[in-house]
Coordinates of N, CA and C in Angstrom, one line a residue:
X1 N 129.4 -44.3 183.8 CA 128.6 -44.8 182.7 C 127.1 -44.5 183.0
X2 N 126.4 -44.1 181.9 CA 125.0 -43.7 182.1 C 124.1 -45.0 182.0
X3 N 123.0 -44.9 182.7 CA 122.1 -46.1 182.8 C 121.2 -46.1 181.5
X4 N 121.1 -47.3 180.9 CA 120.3 -47.5 179.8 C 118.8 -47.5 180.2
X5 N 118.0 -46.7 179.6 CA 116.6 -46.7 179.8 C 115.8 -46.8 178.5
X6 N 115.1 -47.9 178.4 CA 114.3 -48.1 177.2 C 112.8 -48.2 177.6
X7 N 112.0 -47.5 176.8 CA 110.5 -47.6 177.0 C 110.0 -48.7 176.2
X8 N 109.7 -49.8 176.8 CA 109.3 -51.0 176.1 C 107.9 -50.8 175.5
X9 N 107.1 -50.1 176.1 CA 105.7 -49.8 175.5 C 105.9 -49.0 174.2
X10 N 106.7 -48.0 174.3 CA 107.0 -47.1 173.1 C 107.6 -48.0 171.9
X11 N 108.5 -48.9 172.3 CA 109.1 -49.8 171.3 C 108.0 -50.7 170.8
X12 N 107.1 -51.2 171.6 CA 106.1 -52.1 171.2 C 105.2 -51.3 170.1
X13 N 104.9 -50.1 170.3 CA 104.1 -49.3 169.4 C 104.9 -49.2 168.0
X14 N 106.2 -49.1 168.0 CA 107.0 -49.1 166.8 C 106.8 -50.5 166.1
X15 N 106.9 -51.5 166.9 CA 106.7 -52.9 166.3 C 105.3 -53.0 165.7
X16 N 104.3 -52.5 166.4 CA 103.0 -52.5 165.9 C 102.8 -51.8 164.6
X17 N 103.6 -50.8 164.4 CA 103.6 -50.1 163.1 C 104.4 -50.8 162.0
X18 N 105.5 -51.5 162.4 CA 106.4 -52.1 161.4 C 106.0 -53.5 161.0
X19 N 105.3 -54.3 161.9 CA 105.0 -55.7 161.5 C 104.1 -55.9 160.4
X20 N 103.0 -55.1 160.2 CA 102.1 -55.3 159.1 C 102.8 -55.3 157.7
X21 N 103.8 -54.5 157.5 CA 104.5 -54.5 156.3 C 105.3 -55.8 156.1
X22 N 105.9 -56.3 157.1 CA 106.6 -57.6 157.1 C 105.6 -58.7 156.8
X23 N 104.5 -58.6 157.5 CA 103.5 -59.7 157.5 C 102.8 -59.9 156.1
X24 N 102.6 -58.8 155.5 CA 101.8 -58.8 154.2 C 100.4 -59.2 154.5
X25 N 99.7 -59.7 153.5 CA 98.3 -60.0 153.6 C 98.0 -61.3 154.4
X26 N 99.0 -62.3 154.3 CA 98.7 -63.6 154.9 C 99.7 -64.2 155.8
X27 N 100.7 -63.3 156.2 CA 101.7 -63.8 157.1 C 101.2 -64.2 158.4
X28 N 101.9 -65.2 159.0 CA 101.6 -65.7 160.4 C 102.6 -65.3 161.4
X29 N 102.1 -64.8 162.5 CA 103.0 -64.4 163.6 C 103.4 -65.6 164.5
X30 N 104.7 -65.7 164.8 CA 105.2 -66.7 165.7 C 106.2 -66.1 166.6
X31 N 105.9 -66.2 167.9 CA 106.7 -65.6 168.9 C 107.6 -66.6 169.6
X32 N 108.9 -66.2 169.8 CA 109.9 -67.0 170.5 C 109.7 -66.9 172.0
X33 N 109.6 -68.1 172.6 CA 109.4 -68.2 174.1 C 110.5 -67.3 174.8
X34 N 110.2 -66.6 175.7 CA 108.9 -66.2 176.3 C 108.5 -64.8 175.8
X35 N 109.5 -63.9 175.8 CA 109.2 -62.5 175.4 C 108.6 -62.3 174.0
X36 N 109.1 -63.1 173.1 CA 108.6 -63.0 171.7 C 107.2 -63.5 171.6
X37 N 106.9 -64.5 172.5 CA 105.5 -65.1 172.5 C 104.5 -64.0 173.0
X38 N 105.0 -63.3 174.1 CA 104.1 -62.2 174.6 C 103.8 -61.2 173.5
X39 N 104.9 -60.8 172.8 CA 104.7 -59.8 171.7 C 103.8 -60.3 170.6
X40 N 104.0 -61.6 170.2 CA 103.1 -62.1 169.1 C 101.7 -62.2 169.5
X41 N 101.4 -62.6 170.7 CA 100.0 -62.7 171.2 C 99.4 -61.3 171.2
X42 N 100.1 -60.4 171.8 CA 99.5 -59.0 171.8 C 99.4 -58.4 170.5
X43 N 100.3 -58.6 169.6 CA 100.2 -58.1 168.2 C 99.0 -58.7 167.5
X44 N 98.9 -60.0 167.7 CA 97.7 -60.7 167.0 C 96.4 -60.0 167.4
X45 N 96.3 -59.7 168.7 CA 95.1 -59.0 169.2 C 95.0 -57.6 168.7
X46 N 96.1 -56.8 168.8 CA 96.1 -55.4 168.5 C 95.9 -55.2 167.0
X47 N 96.4 -56.1 166.2 CA 96.2 -56.0 164.7 C 94.9 -56.6 164.2
X48 N 94.1 -57.1 165.2 CA 92.8 -57.7 164.8 C 92.9 -58.9 163.9
X49 N 93.9 -59.7 164.1 CA 94.1 -60.9 163.2 C 93.2 -62.1 163.7
X50 N 92.7 -62.8 162.8 CA 92.0 -64.0 163.2 C 92.9 -65.1 163.7
X51 N 92.4 -66.0 164.4 CA 93.2 -67.2 164.9 C 94.2 -66.8 166.0
X52 N 95.1 -67.6 166.3 CA 96.1 -67.4 167.3 C 97.5 -67.3 166.7
X53 N 98.3 -66.6 167.4 CA 99.7 -66.5 167.0 C 100.4 -67.8 167.5
X54 N 101.4 -68.2 166.7 CA 102.2 -69.4 167.1 C 103.2 -69.0 168.2
X55 N 103.7 -70.1 168.9 CA 104.7 -69.9 169.9 C 105.8 -71.0 169.5
X56 N 107.0 -70.6 169.6 CA 108.1 -71.5 169.2 C 109.2 -71.5 170.3
X57 N 109.7 -72.6 170.6 CA 110.7 -72.8 171.6 C 112.1 -73.1 170.9
X58 N 113.1 -72.6 171.5 CA 114.5 -72.9 171.0 C 115.1 -74.1 171.7
X59 N 114.4 -74.6 172.8 CA 115.0 -75.5 173.7 C 115.6 -76.7 173.1
X60 N 115.0 -77.4 172.2 CA 115.5 -78.6 171.6 C 116.6 -78.5 170.6
X61 N 116.8 -77.3 170.1 CA 117.9 -77.1 169.1 C 119.0 -76.2 169.6
X62 N 119.1 -75.9 170.8 CA 120.1 -75.0 171.3 C 121.5 -75.7 171.2
X63 N 122.5 -74.9 170.9 CA 123.8 -75.5 170.9 C 124.5 -75.6 172.2
X64 N 123.8 -75.1 173.3 CA 124.2 -75.4 174.6 C 123.3 -76.3 175.4
X65 N 122.5 -77.1 174.7 CA 121.5 -78.0 175.3 C 122.2 -78.9 176.3
X66 N 123.4 -79.4 176.0 CA 124.1 -80.4 176.9 C 124.3 -79.7 178.3
X67 N 124.6 -78.4 178.3 CA 124.9 -77.7 179.5 C 123.6 -77.3 180.2
X68 N 122.6 -76.8 179.5 CA 121.4 -76.2 180.1 C 120.3 -77.3 180.3
X69 N 120.2 -78.2 179.4 CA 119.2 -79.2 179.5 C 117.8 -78.6 179.1
X70 N 116.8 -79.3 179.4 CA 115.4 -78.8 179.1 C 114.8 -78.3 180.4
X71 N 114.6 -77.0 180.5 CA 114.0 -76.4 181.7 C 112.6 -76.8 181.8
X72 N 112.2 -77.0 183.1 CA 110.8 -77.4 183.3 C 109.8 -76.3 183.0
X73 N 110.3 -75.0 182.9 CA 109.5 -73.9 182.6 C 109.5 -73.6 181.1
X74 N 110.2 -74.4 180.3 CA 110.3 -74.1 178.9 C 108.9 -74.4 178.2
X75 N 108.4 -73.4 177.6 CA 107.2 -73.6 176.9 C 107.4 -74.4 175.6
X76 N 106.5 -75.2 175.2 CA 106.6 -76.1 174.1 C 106.1 -75.3 172.8
X77 N 106.6 -75.7 171.7 CA 106.2 -75.1 170.4 C 104.7 -75.4 170.1
X78 N 104.0 -74.4 169.8 CA 102.6 -74.5 169.4 C 102.4 -73.7 168.1
X79 N 102.2 -74.4 167.0 CA 102.0 -73.7 165.7 C 100.6 -74.1 165.2
X80 N 99.6 -73.2 165.4 CA 98.2 -73.5 165.1 C 97.9 -73.3 163.6
X81 N 98.9 -73.6 162.7 CA 98.7 -73.5 161.3 C 99.7 -74.4 160.6
X82 N 99.5 -74.7 159.3 CA 100.4 -75.5 158.6 C 101.6 -74.6 158.2
X83 N 102.7 -75.0 158.6 CA 104.0 -74.3 158.3 C 104.3 -74.3 156.8
X84 N 104.0 -75.4 156.1 CA 104.3 -75.5 154.7 C 103.8 -74.4 153.9
X85 N 104.6 -73.7 153.2 CA 104.3 -72.6 152.3 C 103.7 -71.3 153.1
X86 N 103.8 -71.3 154.4 CA 103.4 -70.1 155.1 C 104.4 -69.0 155.1
X87 N 104.0 -67.8 155.2 CA 104.9 -66.7 155.3 C 104.9 -66.4 156.8
X88 N 106.0 -66.6 157.5 CA 106.1 -66.5 158.9 C 106.9 -65.2 159.3
X89 N 106.4 -64.5 160.3 CA 107.1 -63.4 160.9 C 107.4 -63.9 162.3
X90 N 108.7 -64.1 162.6 CA 109.2 -64.5 163.9 C 109.4 -63.2 164.7
X91 N 109.0 -63.3 166.0 CA 109.1 -62.2 166.9 C 109.9 -62.5 168.1
X92 N 110.8 -61.6 168.4 CA 111.6 -61.8 169.7 C 111.8 -60.5 170.3
X93 N 112.0 -60.5 171.6 CA 112.2 -59.3 172.4 C 113.6 -58.7 172.1
X94 N 114.7 -59.5 172.3 CA 116.0 -59.0 172.1 C 116.8 -59.9 171.2
X95 N 117.4 -59.3 170.2 CA 118.3 -60.0 169.3 C 119.7 -59.7 169.8
X96 N 120.5 -60.8 170.0 CA 121.9 -60.6 170.5 C 122.8 -61.4 169.6
X97 N 123.2 -62.6 170.0 CA 124.2 -63.4 169.3 C 123.7 -64.0 168.0
X98 N 122.4 -64.3 168.0 CA 121.8 -65.0 166.8 C 121.6 -66.5 167.0
X99 N 122.1 -67.0 168.1 CA 122.0 -68.4 168.4 C 120.6 -68.9 168.7
X100 N 119.8 -68.1 169.3 CA 118.4 -68.5 169.6 C 117.7 -68.5 168.3
X101 N 117.9 -67.6 167.4 CA 117.3 -67.6 166.1 C 117.6 -68.8 165.3
X102 N 118.9 -69.2 165.3 CA 119.3 -70.4 164.6 C 118.6 -71.6 165.1
X103 N 118.5 -71.7 166.4 CA 117.8 -72.9 167.0 C 116.3 -72.8 166.7
X104 N 115.7 -71.7 166.7 CA 114.3 -71.6 166.3 C 114.0 -71.9 164.9
X105 N 114.9 -71.5 164.0 CA 114.7 -71.9 162.6 C 114.8 -73.4 162.4
X106 N 115.7 -74.1 163.1 CA 115.7 -75.5 163.1 C 114.4 -76.1 163.6
X107 N 113.9 -75.6 164.6 CA 112.6 -76.0 165.2 C 111.5 -75.8 164.2
X108 N 111.4 -74.6 163.6 CA 110.4 -74.3 162.6 C 110.4 -75.3 161.5
X109 N 111.6 -75.6 160.9 CA 111.7 -76.5 159.8 C 111.4 -77.9 160.2
X110 N 111.4 -78.3 161.5 CA 110.9 -79.6 161.9 C 109.4 -79.7 161.6
X111 N 108.7 -78.6 161.5 CA 107.2 -78.6 161.3 C 106.8 -78.5 159.8
X112 N 107.8 -78.1 159.0 CA 107.5 -78.0 157.6 C 108.4 -77.0 156.9
X113 N 108.1 -76.6 155.7 CA 109.0 -75.7 154.9 C 108.2 -74.4 154.6
X114 N 108.4 -73.4 155.4 CA 107.7 -72.1 155.1 C 108.2 -71.5 153.8
X115 N 107.3 -70.7 153.2 CA 107.6 -70.0 152.0 C 108.6 -68.9 152.3
X116 N 108.5 -68.2 153.5 CA 109.5 -67.2 153.8 C 109.4 -67.0 155.4
X117 N 110.5 -66.5 155.9 CA 110.6 -66.3 157.3 C 111.3 -64.9 157.4
X118 N 110.6 -64.0 158.2 CA 111.2 -62.7 158.5 C 111.3 -62.5 160.0
X119 N 112.2 -61.7 160.4 CA 112.4 -61.5 161.9 C 112.2 -60.1 162.3
X120 N 111.3 -59.9 163.3 CA 111.1 -58.6 163.9 C 111.4 -58.7 165.4
X121 N 112.1 -57.7 165.9 CA 112.5 -57.7 167.3 C 112.2 -56.3 167.9
X122 N 112.1 -56.3 169.2 CA 111.9 -55.0 169.9 C 113.3 -54.3 169.9
X123 N 114.4 -55.0 170.3 CA 115.7 -54.4 170.4 C 116.7 -55.3 169.8
X124 N 117.6 -54.7 169.0 CA 118.8 -55.4 168.4 C 119.9 -54.8 169.2
X125 N 120.6 -55.6 170.0 CA 121.6 -55.1 170.9 C 123.0 -55.4 170.3
X126 N 123.1 -55.8 169.0 CA 124.4 -56.1 168.4 C 125.0 -57.4 169.0
X127 N 126.3 -57.5 168.9 CA 127.0 -58.7 169.5 C 126.8 -60.0 168.7
X128 N 126.5 -59.9 167.5 CA 126.2 -61.1 166.7 C 127.4 -62.1 166.6
X129 N 127.1 -63.4 166.8 CA 128.1 -64.5 166.6 C 127.8 -65.3 165.4
X130 N 126.6 -65.1 164.8 CA 126.1 -65.8 163.6 C 125.6 -64.7 162.7
X131 N 125.5 -65.1 161.3 CA 125.1 -64.1 160.4 C 123.5 -64.0 160.3
X132 N 123.0 -63.4 161.4 CA 121.5 -63.3 161.6 C 121.2 -61.8 161.7
X133 N 120.2 -61.4 161.0 CA 119.8 -59.9 161.0 C 118.3 -59.8 161.1
X134 N 117.8 -58.8 161.9 CA 116.4 -58.6 161.9 C 116.0 -57.8 160.7
X135 N 114.8 -58.2 160.2 CA 114.2 -57.4 159.1 C 113.6 -56.1 159.6
X136 N 113.2 -56.1 160.9 CA 112.7 -54.9 161.6 C 113.1 -55.0 163.0
X137 N 113.7 -53.9 163.5 CA 114.0 -53.7 164.9 C 113.5 -52.3 165.4
X138 N 112.7 -52.3 166.4 CA 112.2 -51.1 166.9 C 113.3 -50.2 167.5
X139 N 114.4 -50.8 168.0 CA 115.5 -50.0 168.5 C 116.8 -50.8 168.3
X140 N 117.9 -50.1 168.1 CA 119.2 -50.7 168.1 C 120.0 -50.0 169.2
X141 N 120.5 -50.8 170.1 CA 121.4 -50.3 171.2 C 122.6 -51.1 171.3
X142 N 123.6 -50.5 171.9 CA 124.9 -51.2 172.2 C 125.0 -51.4 173.7
X143 N 125.2 -52.6 174.0 CA 125.3 -53.0 175.4 C 126.6 -53.8 175.6
X144 N 127.3 -53.6 176.7 CA 128.5 -54.4 176.9 C 128.1 -55.9 177.1
X145 N 129.0 -56.8 176.8 CA 128.7 -58.3 177.0 C 128.3 -58.6 178.4
X146 N 128.7 -57.8 179.4 CA 128.5 -58.1 180.8 C 127.1 -57.7 181.2
X147 N 126.3 -57.0 180.4 CA 125.0 -56.6 180.7 C 124.0 -57.5 180.0
X148 N 122.8 -57.7 180.6 CA 121.7 -58.4 179.9 C 120.5 -57.5 179.9
X149 N 119.7 -57.8 178.9 CA 118.4 -57.0 178.7 C 117.3 -58.0 178.5
X150 N 116.3 -57.9 179.4 CA 115.2 -58.9 179.4 C 113.9 -58.2 179.4
X151 N 113.0 -58.6 178.6 CA 111.6 -58.1 178.6 C 110.8 -58.6 179.8
X152 N 110.1 -57.8 180.4 CA 109.2 -58.2 181.5 C 107.8 -57.8 181.2
X153 N 106.8 -58.4 181.8 CA 105.4 -58.1 181.5 C 104.7 -58.1 182.9
X154 N 103.9 -57.0 183.1 CA 103.2 -57.0 184.4 C 101.8 -57.7 184.2
X155 N 101.0 -57.7 185.3 CA 99.7 -58.4 185.3 C 98.7 -57.8 184.3
X156 N 98.9 -56.5 184.0 CA 98.0 -55.9 183.0 C 98.5 -56.1 181.6
X157 N 99.6 -56.8 181.4 CA 100.2 -57.0 180.0 C 101.1 -55.9 179.5
X158 N 101.4 -54.9 180.3 CA 102.3 -53.9 179.9 C 103.8 -54.4 180.0
X159 N 104.6 -53.9 179.0 CA 106.0 -54.4 178.9 C 106.9 -53.4 179.5
X160 N 108.0 -53.9 180.0 CA 109.1 -53.1 180.5 C 110.4 -53.9 180.3
X161 N 111.5 -53.2 180.5 CA 112.8 -54.0 180.3 C 113.5 -54.0 181.6
X162 N 114.2 -55.1 181.9 CA 115.1 -55.2 183.0 C 116.5 -55.3 182.4
X163 N 117.3 -54.4 182.9 CA 118.7 -54.3 182.5 C 119.6 -54.7 183.7
X164 N 120.4 -55.7 183.5 CA 121.2 -56.2 184.6 C 122.7 -56.3 184.2

């Protein structure tokens, strides 16, 4: 079996090109903890957008909360704008089963009713368990269920992937 190699920085550049069309003139960036939050913050800066990107956590709405509990390292949701009638672009590093997206949508709606929600990801790895689809994916790859794909960030803010 060949080893999967993904250039996370090259995929980020694709995301940088694709997100403005999803965002439109007034869309707000919201990153899913933690990899998606890293992406949203960097995109906010690289696109020259005013204000801060939002961060959203799936922790309180996960369907496996009883087993996992609330991790001490879980970042809390921070949405520095009114969600009501906002056009939101959710950002995540890897889209897999769709369960995290379901949990994040529940969390988002706890804060209000957005006008629209679009999803952009670095990698769509397939394996969906729920009817969730990215509006933009920088790459689509097939990985066996036994492998995981995780975004990492170095001290300089550069992205890479860990495949386990």
